[in-house]
């Protein structure tokens, strides 16, 4: 019998969680004490929004991402709901637009000003009135602009088209009425052509969101699902819930056959809801328990074994809710592949936790940052409603890069290998450059020169780091902000030095190519 090692080869095997220091947390934040099983937090590269305690209606805070430290007790709120706010979601294509839903049975769309709020924001851009009971969930469509989904306690999922001039929209584009109880979670596949939901009847449904028809329904009694998540383009669903023995567990399903799960895994006997998060770029799954201090993470494989446990981040501070930064807002210079924002109610604290891949090199790591979804829709609202599906617009996380096509590009060769790619023998490459009639083609040099010119054009935009213009920073007002700006400038200086070293390597390479070319011409 042959022996097989118990470990697997994986570049994410040693990923670890790194909590932010005290001065980089958000302190004295009045986090909501609502008992609903929602995230209560939404994050984008500019702001962090968190549902807060507020007398006389519902409200949430919108804090600039760089404004860490202790929060002013009189910090302005976004308030306009007559009941408690239950869910908030940033528009994935507009970092200054956010949707909120409330117990007052309405959904409101807010425009957040680019400058700091000086007083409470009460003027909303649009109000969606259609649910007869409180609204518990809102979700933006992942590829179509201005399409919003809402789920209410009236057992209905409504599809809204915000691409209108009306400030109050009373008629949704579509109402999905296939559920028999309260909807607990919603999740889209990559191009938004399918919607998966879990309901209080513990069933998982895969629905066509345009027509409201149930395509698949799970009637499996051994797993009572609470949250569900599409796993990218793997054509699989992951659900978290409880077993028939009330153990917390997760289950993996084939989206085309929900009769029996592909695999089930019991986790523990706690009672808090498990929130799943999936990163399709790295194929990593994160499981965050409400009321837990730890974050488990796994690697997802298309074949058996489907889920490979990596390790867990442990903390003594339990999270009430959790927010997740989009990939385009991560710090690629520190090999950060995911970032959570833990809501710690016991300390009135929001603590960022970065998931880091340990690497010795400080250069951009192409293998852990494949092209990811950009902040640009691939469809207009009317196109999606007419039946068109498109994959998300892709972008590279390399600083200064531009948008890519929907198809991922092959990884570029690292610049550190340029010196070793030059042949020490000049006669071999020259034999390929000389044709039968004696004419020499300099296609290799032309290719190098055009590539260099392209990188020079990209360098003109090099001050844009992950979409953030370092020259448009507001002047620092506190010592903490001054320190952050100093660190940012140091990081920019380090990156410019790296670019300079890379240019010197390219210059030497071109000089060697010219020398080889001259020697080759001398032979003839």
Coordinates of C-alpha atoms in Angstrom, one line a residue:
X1 CA 0.0 0.0 0.0
X2 CA 1.5 3.3 -1.1
X3 CA 1.9 6.2 1.3
X4 CA 0.5 9.6 0.4
X5 CA 1.5 12.8 2.2
X6 CA -1.3 14.5 4.2
X7 CA -0.4 18.0 2.9
X8 CA -1.2 19.6 -0.4
X9 CA 0.9 21.9 -2.5
X10 CA -0.8 25.3 -2.5
X11 CA 0.4 28.9 -2.7
X12 CA -2.3 29.8 -0.1
X13 CA -1.4 27.2 2.4
X14 CA 0.3 29.7 4.7
X15 CA -2.2 32.6 4.5
X16 CA -2.6 34.3 7.8
X17 CA -4.9 36.9 9.3
X18 CA -3.3 40.2 10.4
X19 CA -5.5 42.5 12.6
X20 CA -5.0 46.3 12.2
X21 CA -3.2 48.2 14.9
X22 CA -5.3 50.2 17.4
X23 CA -4.7 53.5 15.6
X24 CA -5.9 51.9 12.3
X25 CA -9.2 50.8 13.8
X26 CA -12.4 52.8 14.0
X27 CA -13.2 53.4 17.7
X28 CA -16.3 54.6 19.6
X29 CA -18.7 53.6 16.8
X30 CA -22.2 53.1 18.0
X31 CA -22.9 49.8 16.2
X32 CA -26.5 48.6 16.0
X33 CA -27.8 46.1 18.5
X34 CA -30.3 44.6 16.1
X35 CA -30.8 40.9 16.3
X36 CA -31.2 40.4 12.5
X37 CA -28.7 38.0 10.8
X38 CA -27.2 40.6 8.4
X39 CA -23.7 42.0 7.9
X40 CA -24.6 45.5 9.0
X41 CA -21.5 46.8 7.3
X42 CA -20.6 47.7 3.7
X43 CA -17.1 48.7 2.5
X44 CA -15.6 50.1 -0.7
X45 CA -12.2 51.7 -1.5
X46 CA -13.5 55.1 -0.3
X47 CA -15.9 54.5 2.6
X48 CA -17.0 52.2 5.3
X49 CA -20.7 52.2 6.1
X50 CA -22.1 50.7 9.3
X51 CA -25.7 50.5 10.7
X52 CA -25.9 52.4 13.9
X53 CA -28.1 52.9 16.9
X54 CA -30.4 55.9 16.4
X55 CA -33.5 57.1 18.3
X56 CA -36.5 58.1 16.2
X57 CA -35.9 56.0 13.1
X58 CA -33.1 54.2 11.3
X59 CA -29.7 55.5 10.4
X60 CA -26.2 54.5 9.3
X61 CA -22.8 56.0 9.3
X62 CA -20.6 56.6 6.3
X63 CA -16.9 57.0 7.4
X64 CA -14.1 57.8 5.0
X65 CA -11.7 54.9 4.9
X66 CA -8.7 56.9 6.0
X67 CA -10.5 58.5 9.0
X68 CA -9.4 56.0 11.6
X69 CA -9.2 56.4 15.3
X70 CA -11.9 57.6 17.7
X71 CA -15.1 58.7 16.1
X72 CA -16.7 62.0 17.1
X73 CA -19.9 61.4 19.2
X74 CA -21.7 63.9 17.0
X75 CA -20.5 62.5 13.7
X76 CA -23.2 63.1 11.0
X77 CA -25.4 60.2 10.1
X78 CA -27.3 59.2 7.0
X79 CA -30.9 59.2 8.2
X80 CA -34.3 59.3 6.5
X81 CA -35.9 55.9 7.3
X82 CA -38.8 55.8 9.7
X83 CA -37.7 52.3 11.0
X84 CA -34.5 50.5 11.8
X85 CA -32.1 50.0 8.9
X86 CA -31.7 46.3 8.2
X87 CA -29.3 46.1 5.3
X88 CA -26.9 48.4 3.3
X89 CA -25.0 47.7 0.1
X90 CA -22.7 49.9 -2.0
X91 CA -23.3 50.2 -5.7
X92 CA -20.4 48.0 -7.2
X93 CA -20.1 50.5 -10.1
X94 CA -20.3 53.8 -8.1
X95 CA -18.4 54.2 -4.9
X96 CA -20.5 57.2 -3.9
X97 CA -24.0 55.5 -4.2
X98 CA -25.4 53.2 -1.5
X99 CA -28.8 51.4 -1.1
X100 CA -30.4 50.9 2.3
X101 CA -33.6 49.0 3.3
X102 CA -35.6 49.3 6.5
X103 CA -38.4 48.1 8.7
X104 CA -40.5 51.0 7.2
X105 CA -40.9 48.7 4.1
X106 CA -38.9 51.1 1.8
X107 CA -35.6 51.0 0.0
X108 CA -33.7 54.3 -0.4
X109 CA -30.8 55.2 -2.7
X110 CA -28.3 57.7 -1.4
X111 CA -25.7 59.8 -3.1
X112 CA -22.7 60.3 -0.7
X113 CA -20.8 63.6 -1.3
X114 CA -17.1 63.3 -2.0
X115 CA -16.3 65.9 0.7
X116 CA -16.8 65.1 4.4
X117 CA -20.3 65.3 5.8
X118 CA -20.9 68.3 8.0
X119 CA -24.4 67.5 9.0
X120 CA -26.9 64.7 8.9
X121 CA -27.8 63.6 5.3
X122 CA -31.6 63.3 5.0
X123 CA -32.0 63.8 1.2
X124 CA -32.1 60.6 -0.7
X125 CA -31.9 60.2 -4.5
X126 CA -34.6 57.6 -5.0
X127 CA -37.2 55.8 -2.8
X128 CA -38.5 52.4 -3.8
X129 CA -42.0 51.7 -2.5
X130 CA -43.5 48.3 -3.3
X131 CA -43.1 45.9 -0.3
X132 CA -46.0 45.6 2.1
X133 CA -43.8 44.6 5.0
X134 CA -40.3 45.4 6.2
X135 CA -37.4 44.8 3.8
X136 CA -34.6 42.6 5.1
X137 CA -32.1 42.3 2.1
X138 CA -30.9 44.4 -0.8
X139 CA -28.5 43.2 -3.5
X140 CA -27.1 45.0 -6.6
X141 CA -26.8 43.1 -9.9
X142 CA -23.1 42.1 -10.4
X143 CA -22.9 43.1 -14.1
X144 CA -25.9 45.3 -15.1
X145 CA -26.0 48.9 -14.1
X146 CA -28.9 50.3 -12.0
X147 CA -30.5 47.0 -11.3
X148 CA -31.3 46.4 -7.7
X149 CA -33.0 43.4 -5.9
X150 CA -34.8 43.5 -2.6
X151 CA -36.3 40.8 -0.4
X152 CA -39.0 41.6 2.1
X153 CA -41.0 39.9 4.9
X154 CA -43.9 39.8 2.5
X155 CA -42.1 36.7 1.0
X156 CA -41.4 38.6 -2.2
X157 CA -38.2 39.4 -4.2
X158 CA -38.5 42.6 -6.3
X159 CA -36.4 43.7 -9.2
X160 CA -36.0 47.4 -9.6
X161 CA -34.7 49.4 -12.5
X162 CA -33.2 52.7 -11.2
X163 CA -32.5 54.0 -14.7
X164 CA -35.4 56.4 -14.6
X165 CA -35.9 60.0 -13.7
X166 CA -38.6 59.3 -11.1
X167 CA -37.5 60.0 -7.5
X168 CA -40.2 57.6 -6.1
X169 CA -40.6 54.3 -7.8
X170 CA -43.7 52.3 -6.9
X171 CA -43.7 49.6 -9.5
X172 CA -40.8 47.1 -9.7
X173 CA -39.9 45.6 -13.0
X174 CA -40.5 42.1 -11.7
X175 CA -41.8 40.5 -8.5
X176 CA -40.7 37.0 -7.7
X177 CA -43.4 35.2 -5.6
X178 CA -42.1 31.6 -5.4
X179 CA -41.2 31.7 -1.7
X180 CA -43.4 30.5 1.1
X181 CA -41.7 32.2 4.0
X182 CA -39.1 34.9 4.8
X183 CA -36.1 35.1 2.5
X184 CA -32.8 34.7 4.5
X185 CA -30.2 35.3 1.8
X186 CA -29.6 36.0 -1.9
X187 CA -26.6 35.4 -4.2
X188 CA -25.9 35.8 -7.9
X189 CA -23.7 33.8 -10.2
X190 CA -20.9 35.6 -12.0
X191 CA -22.9 37.1 -14.8
X192 CA -26.1 37.6 -12.9
X193 CA -28.2 35.2 -15.0
X194 CA -29.1 33.1 -11.9
X195 CA -30.2 34.0 -8.4
X196 CA -29.9 31.6 -5.5
X197 CA -32.0 32.1 -2.3
X198 CA -32.5 30.5 1.1
X199 CA -35.8 30.7 2.9
X200 CA -37.1 30.2 6.4
X201 CA -38.5 26.9 5.2
X202 CA -34.8 25.9 5.0
X203 CA -35.0 25.3 1.2
X204 CA -32.5 26.4 -1.4
X205 CA -33.9 27.7 -4.7
X206 CA -32.1 28.6 -7.9
X207 CA -34.3 31.1 -9.7
X208 CA -34.3 32.8 -13.1
X209 CA -34.3 36.4 -11.9
X210 CA -35.9 37.9 -15.1
X211 CA -39.0 35.7 -15.2
X212 CA -39.2 34.4 -11.6
X213 CA -39.2 30.7 -12.4
X214 CA -37.7 28.2 -10.0
X215 CA -35.1 26.2 -11.9
X216 CA -33.9 24.0 -9.0
X217 CA -35.1 23.5 -5.4
X218 CA -33.5 21.5 -2.7
X219 CA -35.8 19.2 -0.7
X220 CA -33.0 17.6 1.3
X221 CA -34.0 17.3 5.0
X222 CA -30.6 16.6 6.5
X223 CA -29.3 20.2 6.1
X224 CA -31.4 23.3 7.1
X225 CA -29.8 26.1 5.0
X226 CA -29.5 29.6 6.3
X227 CA -27.1 31.4 3.9
X228 CA -26.2 30.4 0.3
X229 CA -23.5 31.5 -2.0
X230 CA -22.6 30.9 -5.7
X231 CA -19.0 29.8 -6.0
X232 CA -17.9 31.8 -9.1
X233 CA -17.9 29.9 -12.3
X234 CA -17.6 26.4 -10.7
X235 CA -21.3 25.8 -11.2
X236 CA -21.6 25.0 -7.5
X237 CA -23.4 26.4 -4.5
X238 CA -22.3 26.5 -0.9
X239 CA -24.8 26.8 1.9
X240 CA -24.3 27.2 5.7
X241 CA -26.9 26.2 8.2
X242 CA -27.6 23.4 10.8
X243 CA -27.8 19.6 10.7
X244 CA -30.7 17.6 12.0
X245 CA -28.7 17.4 15.3
X246 CA -28.4 21.3 15.4
X247 CA -24.7 21.3 14.7
X248 CA -23.5 24.2 12.5
X249 CA -22.5 22.8 9.1
X250 CA -21.8 23.8 5.5
X251 CA -22.8 21.9 2.4
X252 CA -21.7 22.0 -1.2
X253 CA -24.2 21.5 -4.0
X254 CA -24.2 21.1 -7.8
X255 CA -26.3 24.0 -9.0
X256 CA -28.0 21.7 -11.7
X257 CA -28.9 19.1 -9.1
X258 CA -30.0 20.1 -5.6
X259 CA -31.4 16.7 -4.6
X260 CA -28.3 15.7 -2.5
X261 CA -25.3 17.8 -1.5
X262 CA -21.9 16.8 -2.9
X263 CA -20.4 17.0 0.5
X264 CA -21.4 18.1 4.1
X265 CA -19.1 19.2 6.9
X266 CA -20.0 19.7 10.5
X267 CA -18.2 22.6 12.1
X268 CA -19.2 23.0 15.8
X269 CA -22.2 23.1 18.1
X270 CA -22.5 26.9 18.4
X271 CA -25.7 28.8 17.6
X272 CA -24.5 31.9 15.6
X273 CA -25.2 32.2 11.9
X274 CA -22.3 31.4 9.6
X275 CA -21.6 34.0 6.9
X276 CA -19.8 32.5 3.8
X277 CA -17.5 34.6 1.6
X278 CA -15.9 33.3 -1.6
X279 CA -13.0 34.8 -3.5
X280 CA -13.2 33.5 -7.1
X281 CA -9.8 34.9 -8.0
X282 CA -8.0 32.7 -5.4
X283 CA -10.6 30.0 -5.0
X284 CA -10.7 30.6 -1.3
X285 CA -13.7 30.3 0.9
X286 CA -14.0 32.1 4.3
X287 CA -16.6 31.2 6.9
X288 CA -17.3 33.8 9.5
X289 CA -19.6 33.0 12.5
X290 CA -21.8 35.6 14.1
X291 CA -20.7 35.9 17.7
X292 CA -17.5 34.0 17.0
X293 CA -14.0 35.5 17.2
X294 CA -12.5 33.2 14.5
X295 CA -12.5 33.1 10.7
X296 CA -12.1 29.7 9.0
X297 CA -10.8 29.5 5.5
X298 CA -10.7 26.8 2.9
X299 CA -9.5 26.2 -0.6
X300 CA -12.2 25.1 -3.1
X301 CA -11.4 22.5 -5.7
X302 CA -13.5 21.6 -8.8
X303 CA -13.0 17.9 -8.1
X304 CA -12.9 15.8 -4.9
X305 CA -12.1 16.7 -2.2
X306 CA -14.0 19.8 -2.9
X307 CA -13.1 21.7 0.3
X308 CA -9.6 21.7 1.7
X309 CA -9.3 23.2 5.1
X310 CA -6.3 25.6 5.4
X311 CA -6.4 27.1 8.9
X312 CA -8.3 29.8 10.9
X313 CA -7.7 33.3 12.2
X314 CA -8.4 33.4 15.9
X315 CA -9.4 36.4 18.0
X316 CA -11.0 36.9 21.5
X317 CA -13.3 39.6 20.2
X318 CA -16.6 38.3 18.8
X319 CA -18.0 39.9 15.7
X320 CA -21.6 41.2 15.5
X321 CA -21.3 41.7 11.8
X322 CA -18.7 41.8 9.1
X323 CA -17.8 43.9 6.0
X324 CA -15.6 42.9 3.1
X325 CA -13.4 45.2 0.9
X326 CA -13.7 44.7 -2.9
X327 CA -10.5 43.3 -4.5
X328 CA -9.7 46.6 -6.2
X329 CA -9.3 48.3 -2.7
X330 CA -6.7 45.9 -1.4
X331 CA -3.1 46.7 -0.6
X332 CA -1.2 44.6 -3.3
X333 CA 2.2 45.8 -2.0
X334 CA 1.8 43.8 1.2
X335 CA 0.3 40.7 -0.6
X336 CA -3.1 41.2 0.9
X337 CA -5.7 39.0 -0.8
X338 CA -8.8 39.7 1.3
X339 CA -9.8 42.2 4.0
X340 CA -12.6 41.9 6.6
X341 CA -14.0 44.6 8.8
X342 CA -15.2 43.1 12.1
X343 CA -18.0 44.9 14.0
X344 CA -17.1 44.4 17.7
X345 CA -20.1 45.6 19.7
X346 CA -18.6 44.9 23.1
X347 CA -15.9 47.5 22.4
X348 CA -17.8 49.8 19.9
X349 CA -14.9 49.0 17.5
X350 CA -14.5 48.2 13.8
X351 CA -11.3 46.2 13.4
X352 CA -9.9 45.6 9.9
X353 CA -8.4 42.1 9.5
X354 CA -6.1 41.5 6.4
X355 CA -5.5 38.1 4.9
X356 CA -1.9 38.0 3.9
X357 CA 0.1 35.6 1.6
X358 CA 3.6 35.6 3.1
X359 CA 6.1 36.5 0.3
X360 CA 9.7 37.7 0.6
X361 CA 9.7 39.8 -2.6
X362 CA 8.1 43.3 -2.4
X363 CA 7.3 43.4 -6.1
X364 CA 3.9 42.9 -7.6
X365 CA 2.9 39.2 -7.3
X366 CA 1.1 38.3 -10.6
X367 CA 0.2 34.8 -9.5
X368 CA -1.9 35.7 -6.5
X369 CA -3.6 38.7 -8.3
X370 CA -5.3 37.4 -11.5
X371 CA -7.7 39.8 -13.4
X372 CA -10.6 40.7 -11.2
X373 CA -14.0 42.4 -11.6
X374 CA -13.8 46.1 -12.3
X375 CA -16.0 48.9 -11.1
X376 CA -17.6 49.2 -14.6
X377 CA -20.9 47.5 -15.7
X378 CA -20.8 45.3 -18.7
X379 CA -24.5 45.8 -19.4
X380 CA -27.0 48.6 -19.3
X381 CA -30.3 48.0 -17.4
X382 CA -32.4 47.6 -20.5
X383 CA -30.0 45.2 -22.1
X384 CA -30.1 42.8 -19.1
X385 CA -33.9 43.1 -18.9
X386 CA -34.1 42.2 -22.6
X387 CA -32.3 38.9 -21.9
X388 CA -28.6 39.6 -22.7
X389 CA -25.9 38.1 -20.4
X390 CA -22.3 39.2 -20.2
X391 CA -19.4 38.4 -18.0
X392 CA -18.0 41.1 -15.8
X393 CA -15.5 43.7 -17.1
X394 CA -12.1 42.7 -15.8
X395 CA -9.2 44.8 -14.5
X396 CA -5.6 44.1 -13.3
X397 CA -4.7 45.0 -9.8
X398 CA -1.2 46.1 -10.9
X399 CA -0.8 49.8 -10.0
X400 CA -1.4 52.0 -13.0
X401 CA -3.0 49.3 -15.2
X402 CA -6.0 49.8 -17.3
X403 CA -9.2 47.8 -17.9
X404 CA -8.9 44.4 -19.6
X405 CA -11.3 42.4 -21.7
X406 CA -13.6 39.9 -20.1
X407 CA -11.2 37.1 -20.9
X408 CA -8.2 36.9 -18.5
X409 CA -4.8 37.7 -20.0
X410 CA -1.8 35.4 -19.7
X411 CA 0.5 36.5 -16.9
X412 CA 3.5 38.6 -17.9
X413 CA 7.0 37.4 -17.4
X414 CA 8.6 38.9 -14.3
X415 CA 11.1 41.7 -15.0
X416 CA 13.6 40.0 -12.6
X417 CA 14.2 37.3 -15.2
X418 CA 15.1 39.7 -18.0
X419 CA 18.9 39.4 -17.5
X420 CA 18.7 35.6 -17.7
X421 CA 16.6 35.6 -20.9
X422 CA 19.4 37.3 -23.0
X423 CA 21.4 34.6 -24.9
X424 CA 25.1 34.7 -24.1
X425 CA 25.8 33.4 -27.7
X426 CA 25.0 36.2 -30.3
X427 CA 25.2 33.9 -33.4
X428 CA 22.1 31.8 -32.6
X429 CA 19.5 34.5 -32.5
X430 CA 21.1 36.3 -35.4
X431 CA 20.7 33.3 -37.6
X432 CA 16.9 33.7 -37.2
X433 CA 17.0 37.4 -38.0
X434 CA 18.7 37.1 -41.4
X435 CA 16.6 36.0 -44.4
X436 CA 17.7 34.4 -47.6
X437 CA 18.0 37.6 -49.5
X438 CA 20.4 39.1 -46.9
X439 CA 17.9 41.5 -45.3
X440 CA 17.8 41.7 -41.5
X441 CA 14.5 42.0 -39.6
X442 CA 14.7 43.9 -36.3
X443 CA 11.3 42.6 -35.2
X444 CA 12.7 41.6 -31.8
X445 CA 13.9 45.1 -31.1
X446 CA 10.7 46.7 -32.4
X447 CA 8.7 44.4 -30.1
X448 CA 10.9 45.5 -27.1
X449 CA 10.6 49.1 -28.0
X450 CA 6.9 49.0 -28.4
X451 CA 6.5 47.2 -25.1
X452 CA 8.7 49.8 -23.4
X453 CA 6.7 52.6 -24.9
X454 CA 3.5 51.0 -23.6
X455 CA 5.0 50.8 -20.1
X456 CA 6.1 54.4 -20.3
X457 CA 2.5 55.4 -21.1
X458 CA 1.3 53.4 -18.1
X459 CA 4.0 55.1 -16.0
X460 CA 2.3 58.4 -16.6
X461 CA -0.6 57.1 -14.6
X462 CA 1.6 55.5 -11.9
X463 CA 0.4 57.9 -9.2
X464 CA -3.0 56.1 -9.4
X465 CA -2.7 53.3 -6.8
X466 CA -5.7 51.0 -7.1
X467 CA -7.8 53.9 -8.3
X468 CA -6.8 56.3 -5.6
X469 CA -5.2 59.6 -6.6
X470 CA -2.5 60.4 -4.1
X471 CA -2.4 64.1 -5.2
X472 CA -6.1 64.6 -4.3
X473 CA -5.7 63.8 -0.6
X474 CA -7.2 66.3 1.8
X475 CA -4.7 68.1 3.9
X476 CA -4.1 66.2 7.2
X477 CA -6.0 67.6 10.2
X478 CA -4.7 65.4 13.0
X479 CA -1.4 63.8 13.9
X480 CA -2.8 60.4 13.0
X481 CA -3.7 61.6 9.5
X482 CA -0.3 63.2 9.1
X483 CA 1.4 59.9 10.0
X484 CA -0.8 58.0 7.5
X485 CA 0.1 60.5 4.8
X486 CA 3.8 60.1 5.6
X487 CA 3.5 56.3 5.4
X488 CA 1.7 56.6 2.1
X489 CA 4.4 58.8 0.7
X490 CA 7.1 56.4 1.8
X491 CA 5.2 53.6 0.0
X492 CA 5.0 55.7 -3.1
X493 CA 8.8 56.4 -3.0
X494 CA 9.5 52.7 -2.6
X495 CA 7.4 51.9 -5.6
X496 CA 9.0 54.5 -7.7
X497 CA 12.4 53.2 -6.8
X498 CA 11.2 49.7 -7.9
X499 CA 10.2 51.2 -11.3
X500 CA 13.5 52.9 -11.7
X501 CA 15.4 49.6 -11.0
X502 CA 13.1 47.8 -13.6
X503 CA 13.9 50.5 -16.2
X504 CA 17.6 50.1 -15.6
X505 CA 17.3 46.3 -16.2
X506 CA 15.4 46.9 -19.4
X507 CA 18.0 49.4 -20.6
X508 CA 20.8 46.9 -20.0
X509 CA 18.8 44.3 -21.9
X510 CA 18.3 46.5 -24.9
X511 CA 22.0 47.4 -24.9
X512 CA 22.8 43.7 -25.0
X513 CA 20.3 43.1 -27.8
X514 CA 21.9 46.0 -29.9
X515 CA 25.4 44.6 -29.2
X516 CA 24.3 41.1 -30.3
X517 CA 22.7 42.5 -33.4
X518 CA 25.9 44.4 -34.4
X519 CA 28.0 41.3 -33.9
X520 CA 25.6 39.2 -35.9
X521 CA 25.7 41.7 -38.8
X522 CA 29.5 41.7 -38.6
X523 CA 29.5 38.0 -39.2
X524 CA 27.8 38.5 -42.6

